Amino acid sequence: MRLGFVGTGTLSSAIVTGLKSLPGETTPVVVSPRNETIAAELAARHPDVRIAADNQAVLDQCDTVMLAVRPQIAREVLKELRFRQDHHVVSLIATISREEIAGLVAPAAHVGKALPMPMIARLQGATIICPPDPIMAAFFGRLSGVTEVEDQAEFDALSVVTANYASYFRYLDTIHTWVRSQGVAGDKSRAYITSIYKALANAPDTAPDEDFMHLSREYATRGGINEQVLRELTEHGTFEAFAEILGRVHQRITGA
């Protein structure tokens, strides 16, 4: 594989970082100069990462091409490029359909979508792939878990999950800020919150056949403080509003 990235941002950097952390990994990588700082950092850290003169040079030097440009400029960027029929194109652009990407990168015959997460740099987090692709499943499988789906609608629904990271950290920050307001040192409260939520992230593994509401009920001791927070958030319509927001994100992803 000669791997190239059209668009060198946070996600491209995370994939390359994760890939090059694997023992004995020597896959040649070519990155576009779009983000000079990130491209230069990757090339400086890894001797088999090179910076192309431009996006077309990435295509000319590679057989596997990952598209990681921002959706706002993706169409403009891609229509200026000349793809080959033998290019294996993987779009990392969540809000543009595979069908539209295929039209933009014609005559490339092998076109798919993937949604890796920034934590892939630390070899964590599953990558969604559509349609199933043994080459990409093997590639991302070395870096993290892989979830292959046949249906674009299923891919789009799963993509909504990834829209919640920033809000999750804002939730933790709200807790952290409140605890600090009670006179607890910032480093102490941060360490404790981090420890607790790392443990909670592993809780679903203890009940693999149960849904998340099972865990919610299990942790909401009758008359306890967990039950109080859950009840008050529910009474304020927090979860209904959240579900509506997820629906609007889904509409944005699908273009509905």
mmCIF file of N, CA and C in Angstrom, residues 119-245:
data_model
loop_
_atom_site.group_PDB
_atom_site.id
_atom_site.type_symbol
_atom_site.label_atom_id
_atom_site.label_comp_id
_atom_site.label_asym_id
_atom_site.label_seq_id
_atom_site.Cartn_x
_atom_site.Cartn_y
_atom_site.Cartn_z
ATOM 1 N N MET A 119 -9.037 9.428 18.594
ATOM 2 C CA MET A 119 -8.321 8.579 19.544
ATOM 3 C C MET A 119 -7.656 7.369 18.878
ATOM 4 N N ILE A 120 -7.809 7.255 17.546
ATOM 5 C CA ILE A 120 -7.103 6.209 16.820
ATOM 6 C C ILE A 120 -5.598 6.424 16.926
ATOM 7 N N ALA A 121 -5.182 7.655 17.219
ATOM 8 C CA ALA A 121 -3.763 7.936 17.441
ATOM 9 C C ALA A 121 -3.221 7.111 18.601
ATOM 10 N N ARG A 122 -4.107 6.746 19.545
ATOM 11 C CA ARG A 122 -3.704 5.942 20.701
ATOM 12 C C ARG A 122 -4.214 4.506 20.553
ATOM 13 N N LEU A 123 -4.576 4.145 19.305
ATOM 14 C CA LEU A 123 -5.061 2.796 18.990
ATOM 15 C C LEU A 123 -6.337 2.471 19.771
ATOM 16 N N GLN A 124 -7.237 3.455 19.852
ATOM 17 C CA GLN A 124 -8.503 3.283 20.559
ATOM 18 C C GLN A 124 -9.658 3.744 19.676
ATOM 19 N N GLY A 125 -10.829 3.175 19.909
ATOM 20 C CA GLY A 125 -12.037 3.605 19.220
ATOM 21 C C GLY A 125 -12.256 2.863 17.910
ATOM 22 N N ALA A 126 -13.460 2.372 17.716
ATOM 23 C CA ALA A 126 -13.777 1.621 16.498
ATOM 24 C C ALA A 126 -13.938 2.563 15.304
ATOM 25 N N THR A 127 -13.633 2.048 14.120
ATOM 26 C CA THR A 127 -13.820 2.776 12.867
ATOM 27 C C THR A 127 -14.969 2.143 12.093
ATOM 28 N N ILE A 128 -15.939 2.955 11.674
ATOM 29 C CA ILE A 128 -17.039 2.465 10.848
ATOM 30 C C ILE A 128 -16.590 2.463 9.392
ATOM 31 N N ILE A 129 -16.939 1.395 8.659
ATOM 32 C CA ILE A 129 -16.590 1.285 7.240
ATOM 33 C C ILE A 129 -17.838 0.913 6.457
ATOM 34 N N CYS A 130 -18.055 1.588 5.338
ATOM 35 C CA CYS A 130 -19.190 1.278 4.461
ATOM 36 C C CYS A 130 -18.776 1.520 3.001
ATOM 37 N N PRO A 131 -19.006 0.548 2.121
ATOM 38 C CA PRO A 131 -19.449 -0.817 2.387
ATOM 39 C C PRO A 131 -18.301 -1.643 2.966
ATOM 40 N N PRO A 132 -18.573 -2.896 3.366
ATOM 41 C CA PRO A 132 -17.492 -3.742 3.874
ATOM 42 C C PRO A 132 -16.332 -3.797 2.886
ATOM 43 N N ASP A 133 -15.136 -3.721 3.414
ATOM 44 C CA ASP A 133 -13.939 -3.622 2.583
ATOM 45 C C ASP A 133 -12.822 -4.363 3.302
ATOM 46 N N PRO A 134 -12.420 -5.533 2.820
ATOM 47 C CA PRO A 134 -11.418 -6.319 3.544
ATOM 48 C C PRO A 134 -10.077 -5.611 3.693
ATOM 49 N N ILE A 135 -9.715 -4.797 2.706
ATOM 50 C CA ILE A 135 -8.429 -4.096 2.788
ATOM 51 C C ILE A 135 -8.467 -3.040 3.884
ATOM 52 N N MET A 136 -9.541 -2.241 3.900
ATOM 53 C CA MET A 136 -9.648 -1.204 4.919
ATOM 54 C C MET A 136 -9.962 -1.799 6.292
ATOM 55 N N ALA A 137 -10.695 -2.908 6.322
ATOM 56 C CA ALA A 137 -10.965 -3.564 7.605
ATOM 57 C C ALA A 137 -9.655 -4.052 8.222
ATOM 58 N N ALA A 138 -8.771 -4.585 7.385
ATOM 59 C CA ALA A 138 -7.468 -5.040 7.881
ATOM 60 C C ALA A 138 -6.620 -3.849 8.320
ATOM 61 N N PHE A 139 -6.677 -2.757 7.538
ATOM 62 C CA PHE A 139 -5.881 -1.570 7.873
ATOM 63 C C PHE A 139 -6.321 -0.979 9.203
ATOM 64 N N PHE A 140 -7.617 -0.650 9.321
ATOM 65 C CA PHE A 140 -8.097 -0.031 10.552
ATOM 66 C C PHE A 140 -8.154 -1.029 11.702
ATOM 67 N N GLY A 141 -8.271 -2.312 11.366
ATOM 68 C CA GLY A 141 -8.275 -3.327 12.412
ATOM 69 C C GLY A 141 -6.964 -3.392 13.175
ATOM 70 N N ARG A 142 -5.884 -3.004 12.520
ATOM 71 C CA ARG A 142 -4.588 -2.960 13.194
ATOM 72 C C ARG A 142 -4.505 -1.776 14.155
ATOM 73 N N LEU A 143 -5.338 -0.770 13.914
ATOM 74 C CA LEU A 143 -5.273 0.455 14.701
ATOM 75 C C LEU A 143 -6.308 0.506 15.815
ATOM 76 N N SER A 144 -7.468 -0.104 15.562
ATOM 77 C CA SER A 144 -8.559 -0.052 16.533
ATOM 78 C C SER A 144 -9.598 -1.073 16.111
ATOM 79 N N GLY A 145 -10.748 -1.090 16.754
ATOM 80 C CA GLY A 145 -11.829 -1.964 16.324
ATOM 81 C C GLY A 145 -12.421 -1.491 15.007
ATOM 82 N N VAL A 146 -13.130 -2.370 14.322
ATOM 83 C CA VAL A 146 -13.764 -2.048 13.042
ATOM 84 C C VAL A 146 -15.220 -2.492 13.073
ATOM 85 N N THR A 147 -16.116 -1.618 12.607
ATOM 86 C CA THR A 147 -17.519 -1.964 12.441
ATOM 87 C C THR A 147 -17.865 -1.770 10.967
ATOM 88 N N GLU A 148 -18.099 -2.867 10.252
ATOM 89 C CA GLU A 148 -18.429 -2.796 8.832
ATOM 90 C C GLU A 148 -19.942 -2.835 8.653
ATOM 91 N N VAL A 149 -20.473 -1.969 7.801
ATOM 92 C CA VAL A 149 -21.907 -1.936 7.541
ATOM 93 C C VAL A 149 -22.153 -1.945 6.038
ATOM 94 N N GLU A 150 -23.232 -2.588 5.645
ATOM 95 C CA GLU A 150 -23.614 -2.660 4.233
ATOM 96 C C GLU A 150 -24.393 -1.434 3.794
ATOM 97 N N ASP A 151 -25.155 -0.887 4.713
ATOM 98 C CA ASP A 151 -26.171 0.114 4.388
ATOM 99 C C ASP A 151 -25.689 1.518 4.735
ATOM 100 N N GLN A 152 -25.776 2.447 3.772
ATOM 101 C CA GLN A 152 -25.396 3.832 4.027
ATOM 102 C C GLN A 152 -26.238 4.441 5.143
ATOM 103 N N ALA A 153 -27.522 4.068 5.225
ATOM 104 C CA ALA A 153 -28.394 4.606 6.270
ATOM 105 C C ALA A 153 -27.897 4.194 7.650
ATOM 106 N N GLU A 154 -27.405 2.963 7.761
ATOM 107 C CA GLU A 154 -26.866 2.495 9.035
ATOM 108 C C GLU A 154 -25.571 3.246 9.373
ATOM 109 N N PHE A 155 -24.750 3.471 8.365
ATOM 110 C CA PHE A 155 -23.516 4.240 8.552
ATOM 111 C C PHE A 155 -23.833 5.641 9.050
ATOM 112 N N ASP A 156 -24.834 6.284 8.431
ATOM 113 C CA ASP A 156 -25.203 7.649 8.822
ATOM 114 C C ASP A 156 -25.722 7.703 10.252
ATOM 115 N N ALA A 157 -26.519 6.699 10.634
ATOM 116 C CA ALA A 157 -27.057 6.678 11.999
ATOM 117 C C ALA A 157 -25.933 6.512 13.022
ATOM 118 N N LEU A 158 -24.996 5.627 12.738
ATOM 119 C CA LEU A 158 -23.874 5.424 13.647
ATOM 120 C C LEU A 158 -22.977 6.662 13.696
ATOM 121 N N SER A 159 -22.924 7.401 12.595
ATOM 122 C CA SER A 159 -22.101 8.609 12.557
ATOM 123 C C SER A 159 -22.572 9.646 13.569
ATOM 124 N N VAL A 160 -23.871 9.648 13.873
ATOM 125 C CA VAL A 160 -24.412 10.619 14.827
ATOM 126 C C VAL A 160 -23.773 10.443 16.208
ATOM 127 N N VAL A 161 -23.393 9.211 16.514
ATOM 128 C CA VAL A 161 -22.746 8.945 17.810
ATOM 129 C C VAL A 161 -21.524 9.837 17.988
ATOM 130 N N THR A 162 -20.820 10.093 16.908
ATOM 131 C CA THR A 162 -19.554 10.826 16.996
ATOM 132 C C THR A 162 -19.744 12.324 17.191
ATOM 133 N N ALA A 163 -20.977 12.794 17.185
ATOM 134 C CA ALA A 163 -21.240 14.228 17.355
ATOM 135 C C ALA A 163 -21.290 14.645 18.821
ATOM 136 N N ASN A 164 -21.024 13.707 19.720
ATOM 137 C CA ASN A 164 -21.263 13.972 21.147
ATOM 138 C C ASN A 164 -20.011 14.153 21.991
ATOM 139 N N TYR A 165 -18.855 14.117 21.383
ATOM 140 C CA TYR A 165 -17.623 14.201 22.168
ATOM 141 C C TYR A 165 -17.491 15.529 22.906
ATOM 142 N N ALA A 166 -17.655 16.620 22.183
ATOM 143 C CA ALA A 166 -17.474 17.946 22.802
ATOM 144 C C ALA A 166 -18.448 18.142 23.950
ATOM 145 N N SER A 167 -19.700 17.700 23.760
ATOM 146 C CA SER A 167 -20.708 17.847 24.814
ATOM 147 C C SER A 167 -20.376 16.986 26.033
ATOM 148 N N TYR A 168 -19.817 15.811 25.764
ATOM 149 C CA TYR A 168 -19.411 14.933 26.874
ATOM 150 C C TYR A 168 -18.374 15.623 27.749
ATOM 151 N N PHE A 169 -17.392 16.259 27.115
ATOM 152 C CA PHE A 169 -16.359 16.932 27.891
ATOM 153 C C PHE A 169 -16.899 18.198 28.564
ATOM 154 N N ARG A 170 -17.889 18.839 27.944
ATOM 155 C CA ARG A 170 -18.525 19.981 28.604
ATOM 156 C C ARG A 170 -19.273 19.513 29.859
ATOM 157 N N TYR A 171 -19.881 18.337 29.777
ATOM 158 C CA TYR A 171 -20.565 17.744 30.934
ATOM 159 C C TYR A 171 -19.559 17.534 32.068
ATOM 160 N N LEU A 172 -18.408 16.960 31.730
ATOM 161 C CA LEU A 172 -17.377 16.740 32.748
ATOM 162 C C LEU A 172 -16.846 18.065 33.282
ATOM 163 N N ASP A 173 -16.721 19.053 32.407
ATOM 164 C CA ASP A 173 -16.227 20.356 32.851
ATOM 165 C C ASP A 173 -17.204 21.018 33.820
ATOM 166 N N THR A 174 -18.505 20.828 33.580
ATOM 167 C CA THR A 174 -19.504 21.379 34.491
ATOM 168 C C THR A 174 -19.347 20.781 35.885
ATOM 169 N N ILE A 175 -19.143 19.469 35.928
ATOM 170 C CA ILE A 175 -18.906 18.804 37.216
ATOM 171 C C ILE A 175 -17.623 19.327 37.860
ATOM 172 N N HIS A 176 -16.581 19.405 37.050
ATOM 173 C CA HIS A 176 -15.274 19.844 37.549
ATOM 174 C C HIS A 176 -15.346 21.263 38.108
ATOM 175 N N THR A 177 -16.015 22.147 37.372
ATOM 176 C CA THR A 177 -16.132 23.536 37.806
ATOM 177 C C THR A 177 -16.880 23.637 39.128
ATOM 178 N N TRP A 178 -17.960 22.839 39.250
ATOM 179 C CA TRP A 178 -18.736 22.894 40.492
ATOM 180 C C TRP A 178 -17.905 22.388 41.666
ATOM 181 N N VAL A 179 -17.193 21.279 41.490
ATOM 182 C CA VAL A 179 -16.392 20.721 42.577
ATOM 183 C C VAL A 179 -15.309 21.713 43.002
ATOM 184 N N ARG A 180 -14.689 22.359 42.036
ATOM 185 C CA ARG A 180 -13.660 23.361 42.362
ATOM 186 C C ARG A 180 -14.269 24.540 43.128
ATOM 187 N N SER A 181 -15.528 24.879 42.810
ATOM 188 C CA SER A 181 -16.177 25.992 43.515
ATOM 189 C C SER A 181 -16.400 25.680 44.984
ATOM 190 N N GLN A 182 -16.299 24.392 45.328
ATOM 191 C CA GLN A 182 -16.460 23.982 46.723
ATOM 192 C C GLN A 182 -15.124 23.918 47.457
ATOM 193 N N GLY A 183 -14.073 24.420 46.805
ATOM 194 C CA GLY A 183 -12.784 24.511 47.461
ATOM 195 C C GLY A 183 -11.851 23.335 47.227
ATOM 196 N N VAL A 184 -12.236 22.397 46.353
ATOM 197 C CA VAL A 184 -11.360 21.267 46.049
ATOM 198 C C VAL A 184 -10.347 21.687 44.988
ATOM 199 N N ALA A 185 -9.101 21.335 45.178
ATOM 200 C CA ALA A 185 -8.044 21.705 44.233
ATOM 201 C C ALA A 185 -8.359 21.148 42.846
ATOM 202 N N GLY A 186 -8.039 21.934 41.810
ATOM 203 C CA GLY A 186 -8.365 21.552 40.443
ATOM 204 C C GLY A 186 -7.735 20.251 40.004
ATOM 205 N N ASP A 187 -6.457 20.035 40.354
ATOM 206 C CA ASP A 187 -5.795 18.806 39.921
ATOM 207 C C ASP A 187 -6.381 17.585 40.628
ATOM 208 N N LYS A 188 -6.747 17.762 41.900
ATOM 209 C CA LYS A 188 -7.335 16.642 42.657
ATOM 210 C C LYS A 188 -8.710 16.274 42.100
ATOM 211 N N SER A 189 -9.557 17.281 41.840
ATOM 212 C CA SER A 189 -10.900 16.997 41.331
ATOM 213 C C SER A 189 -10.830 16.424 39.913
ATOM 214 N N ARG A 190 -9.924 16.943 39.098
ATOM 215 C CA ARG A 190 -9.792 16.420 37.730
ATOM 216 C C ARG A 190 -9.375 14.953 37.747
ATOM 217 N N ALA A 191 -8.403 14.620 38.590
ATOM 218 C CA ALA A 191 -7.924 13.239 38.672
ATOM 219 C C ALA A 191 -9.040 12.305 39.125
ATOM 220 N N TYR A 192 -9.838 12.749 40.101
ATOM 221 C CA TYR A 192 -10.918 11.900 40.593
ATOM 222 C C TYR A 192 -12.002 11.710 39.536
ATOM 223 N N ILE A 193 -12.409 12.798 38.876
ATOM 224 C CA ILE A 193 -13.433 12.716 37.831
ATOM 225 C C ILE A 193 -12.957 11.808 36.697
ATOM 226 N N THR A 194 -11.704 11.963 36.298
ATOM 227 C CA THR A 194 -11.158 11.132 35.228
ATOM 228 C C THR A 194 -11.205 9.660 35.611
ATOM 229 N N SER A 195 -10.813 9.352 36.832
ATOM 230 C CA SER A 195 -10.809 7.967 37.301
ATOM 231 C C SER A 195 -12.210 7.361 37.291
ATOM 232 N N ILE A 196 -13.188 8.139 37.776
ATOM 233 C CA ILE A 196 -14.557 7.645 37.861
ATOM 234 C C ILE A 196 -15.137 7.388 36.471
ATOM 235 N N TYR A 197 -14.933 8.324 35.556
ATOM 236 C CA TYR A 197 -15.557 8.173 34.240
ATOM 237 C C TYR A 197 -14.829 7.161 33.362
ATOM 238 N N LYS A 198 -13.562 6.926 33.606
ATOM 239 C CA LYS A 198 -12.886 5.808 32.946
ATOM 240 C C LYS A 198 -13.525 4.494 33.380
ATOM 241 N N ALA A 199 -13.808 4.376 34.671
ATOM 242 C CA ALA A 199 -14.437 3.160 35.180
ATOM 243 C C ALA A 199 -15.840 2.996 34.610
ATOM 244 N N LEU A 200 -16.599 4.079 34.532
ATOM 245 C CA LEU A 200 -17.949 4.002 33.974
ATOM 246 C C LEU A 200 -17.932 3.582 32.506
ATOM 247 N N ALA A 201 -16.896 3.988 31.774
ATOM 248 C CA ALA A 201 -16.806 3.614 30.366
ATOM 249 C C ALA A 201 -16.703 2.111 30.191
ATOM 250 N N ASN A 202 -16.183 1.426 31.206
ATOM 251 C CA ASN A 202 -16.046 -0.033 31.130
ATOM 252 C C ASN A 202 -17.275 -0.768 31.641
ATOM 253 N N ALA A 203 -18.224 -0.047 32.230
ATOM 254 C CA ALA A 203 -19.387 -0.691 32.846
ATOM 255 C C ALA A 203 -20.215 -1.528 31.869
ATOM 256 N N PRO A 204 -20.440 -1.095 30.606
ATOM 257 C CA PRO A 204 -21.240 -1.929 29.696
ATOM 258 C C PRO A 204 -20.662 -3.326 29.481
ATOM 259 N N ASP A 205 -19.352 -3.475 29.648
ATOM 260 C CA ASP A 205 -18.746 -4.798 29.475
ATOM 261 C C ASP A 205 -19.180 -5.767 30.556
ATOM 262 N N THR A 206 -19.653 -5.251 31.676
ATOM 263 C CA THR A 206 -20.094 -6.124 32.769
ATOM 264 C C THR A 206 -21.483 -6.699 32.509
ATOM 265 N N ALA A 207 -22.213 -6.112 31.561
ATOM 266 C CA ALA A 207 -23.561 -6.595 31.230
ATOM 267 C C ALA A 207 -23.742 -6.539 29.717
ATOM 268 N N PRO A 208 -22.988 -7.349 28.962
ATOM 269 C CA PRO A 208 -22.959 -7.242 27.499
ATOM 270 C C PRO A 208 -24.288 -7.524 26.813
ATOM 271 N N ASP A 209 -25.192 -8.212 27.501
ATOM 272 C CA ASP A 209 -26.483 -8.556 26.886
ATOM 273 C C ASP A 209 -27.590 -7.580 27.273
ATOM 274 N N GLU A 210 -27.265 -6.564 28.032
ATOM 275 C CA GLU A 210 -28.271 -5.617 28.500
ATOM 276 C C GLU A 210 -28.138 -4.280 27.766
ATOM 277 N N ASP A 211 -29.252 -3.514 27.730
ATOM 278 C CA ASP A 211 -29.172 -2.189 27.121
ATOM 279 C C ASP A 211 -28.686 -1.170 28.155
ATOM 280 N N PHE A 212 -28.508 0.066 27.718
ATOM 281 C CA PHE A 212 -27.961 1.074 28.610
ATOM 282 C C PHE A 212 -28.942 1.464 29.708
ATOM 283 N N MET A 213 -30.240 1.328 29.459
ATOM 284 C CA MET A 213 -31.215 1.633 30.507
ATOM 285 C C MET A 213 -31.082 0.683 31.679
ATOM 286 N N HIS A 214 -30.633 -0.532 31.422
ATOM 287 C CA HIS A 214 -30.380 -1.471 32.515
ATOM 288 C C HIS A 214 -29.330 -0.895 33.462
ATOM 289 N N LEU A 215 -28.270 -0.340 32.877
ATOM 290 C CA LEU A 215 -27.224 0.257 33.707
ATOM 291 C C LEU A 215 -27.739 1.502 34.419
ATOM 292 N N SER A 216 -28.567 2.292 33.735
ATOM 293 C CA SER A 216 -29.128 3.485 34.357
ATOM 294 C C SER A 216 -29.933 3.116 35.591
ATOM 295 N N ARG A 217 -30.768 2.099 35.462
ATOM 296 C CA ARG A 217 -31.577 1.660 36.611
ATOM 297 C C ARG A 217 -30.697 1.082 37.709
ATOM 298 N N GLU A 218 -29.652 0.372 37.309
ATOM 299 C CA GLU A 218 -28.771 -0.254 38.289
ATOM 300 C C GLU A 218 -28.017 0.777 39.116
ATOM 301 N N TYR A 219 -27.649 1.879 38.479
ATOM 302 C CA TYR A 219 -26.882 2.914 39.174
ATOM 303 C C TYR A 219 -27.774 3.920 39.899
ATOM 304 N N ALA A 220 -29.073 3.929 39.592
ATOM 305 C CA ALA A 220 -29.996 4.879 40.227
ATOM 306 C C ALA A 220 -30.623 4.241 41.466
ATOM 307 N N THR A 221 -29.864 4.152 42.541
ATOM 308 C CA THR A 221 -30.368 3.564 43.782
ATOM 309 C C THR A 221 -31.595 4.330 44.256
ATOM 310 N N ARG A 222 -32.641 3.590 44.611
ATOM 311 C CA ARG A 222 -33.891 4.217 45.038
ATOM 312 C C ARG A 222 -33.633 5.182 46.197
ATOM 313 N N GLY A 223 -34.062 6.430 46.018
ATOM 314 C CA GLY A 223 -33.888 7.433 47.047
ATOM 315 C C GLY A 223 -32.484 8.016 47.120
ATOM 316 N N GLY A 224 -31.599 7.593 46.204
ATOM 317 C CA GLY A 224 -30.209 8.036 46.259
ATOM 318 C C GLY A 224 -29.954 9.275 45.404
ATOM 319 N N ILE A 225 -28.714 9.733 45.433
ATOM 320 C CA ILE A 225 -28.377 10.970 44.724
ATOM 321 C C ILE A 225 -28.319 10.778 43.207
ATOM 322 N N ASN A 226 -27.978 9.561 42.739
ATOM 323 C CA ASN A 226 -28.028 9.308 41.302
ATOM 324 C C ASN A 226 -29.462 9.382 40.797
ATOM 325 N N GLU A 227 -30.381 8.815 41.570
ATOM 326 C CA GLU A 227 -31.783 8.877 41.190
ATOM 327 C C GLU A 227 -32.257 10.329 41.136
ATOM 328 N N GLN A 228 -31.789 11.147 42.070
ATOM 329 C CA GLN A 228 -32.205 12.554 42.102
ATOM 330 C C GLN A 228 -31.761 13.292 40.837
ATOM 331 N N VAL A 229 -30.488 13.149 40.467
ATOM 332 C CA VAL A 229 -29.992 13.839 39.271
ATOM 333 C C VAL A 229 -30.728 13.353 38.025
ATOM 334 N N LEU A 230 -30.908 12.049 37.908
ATOM 335 C CA LEU A 230 -31.615 11.498 36.754
ATOM 336 C C LEU A 230 -33.048 12.008 36.703
ATOM 337 N N ARG A 231 -33.730 12.041 37.843
ATOM 338 C CA ARG A 231 -35.111 12.497 37.890
ATOM 339 C C ARG A 231 -35.220 13.968 37.495
ATOM 340 N N GLU A 232 -34.332 14.791 38.034
ATOM 341 C CA GLU A 232 -34.438 16.221 37.749
ATOM 342 C C GLU A 232 -34.088 16.536 36.297
ATOM 343 N N LEU A 233 -33.095 15.851 35.735
ATOM 344 C CA LEU A 233 -32.790 16.035 34.311
ATOM 345 C C LEU A 233 -33.964 15.598 33.444
ATOM 346 N N THR A 234 -34.599 14.505 33.841
ATOM 347 C CA THR A 234 -35.763 14.003 33.094
ATOM 348 C C THR A 234 -36.915 14.992 33.172
ATOM 349 N N GLU A 235 -37.174 15.525 34.377
ATOM 350 C CA GLU A 235 -38.269 16.483 34.557
ATOM 351 C C GLU A 235 -38.038 17.764 33.753
ATOM 352 N N HIS A 236 -36.787 18.124 33.538
ATOM 353 C CA HIS A 236 -36.464 19.315 32.751
ATOM 354 C C HIS A 236 -36.504 19.053 31.235
ATOM 355 N N GLY A 237 -36.818 17.818 30.858
ATOM 356 C CA GLY A 237 -36.899 17.491 29.430
ATOM 357 C C GLY A 237 -35.544 17.397 28.750
ATOM 358 N N THR A 238 -34.487 17.182 29.542
ATOM 359 C CA THR A 238 -33.126 17.173 28.997
ATOM 360 C C THR A 238 -32.945 16.096 27.939
ATOM 361 N N PHE A 239 -33.428 14.908 28.221
ATOM 362 C CA PHE A 239 -33.167 13.790 27.306
ATOM 363 C C PHE A 239 -34.016 13.876 26.040
ATOM 364 N N GLU A 240 -35.235 14.398 26.167
ATOM 365 C CA GLU A 240 -36.062 14.602 24.975
ATOM 366 C C GLU A 240 -35.426 15.645 24.063
ATOM 367 N N ALA A 241 -34.925 16.730 24.663
ATOM 368 C CA ALA A 241 -34.256 17.767 23.872
ATOM 369 C C ALA A 241 -33.004 17.210 23.206
ATOM 370 N N PHE A 242 -32.288 16.381 23.927
ATOM 371 C CA PHE A 242 -31.075 15.772 23.393
ATOM 372 C C PHE A 242 -31.407 14.891 22.189
ATOM 373 N N ALA A 243 -32.469 14.094 22.303
ATOM 374 C CA ALA A 243 -32.875 13.232 21.192
ATOM 375 C C ALA A 243 -33.245 14.060 19.956
ATOM 376 N N GLU A 244 -33.886 15.211 20.178
ATOM 377 C CA GLU A 244 -34.228 16.084 19.060
ATOM 378 C C GLU A 244 -32.978 16.636 18.385
ATOM 379 N N ILE A 245 -31.978 16.960 19.178
ATOM 380 C CA ILE A 245 -30.710 17.461 18.623
ATOM 381 C C ILE A 245 -30.043 16.376 17.780
#
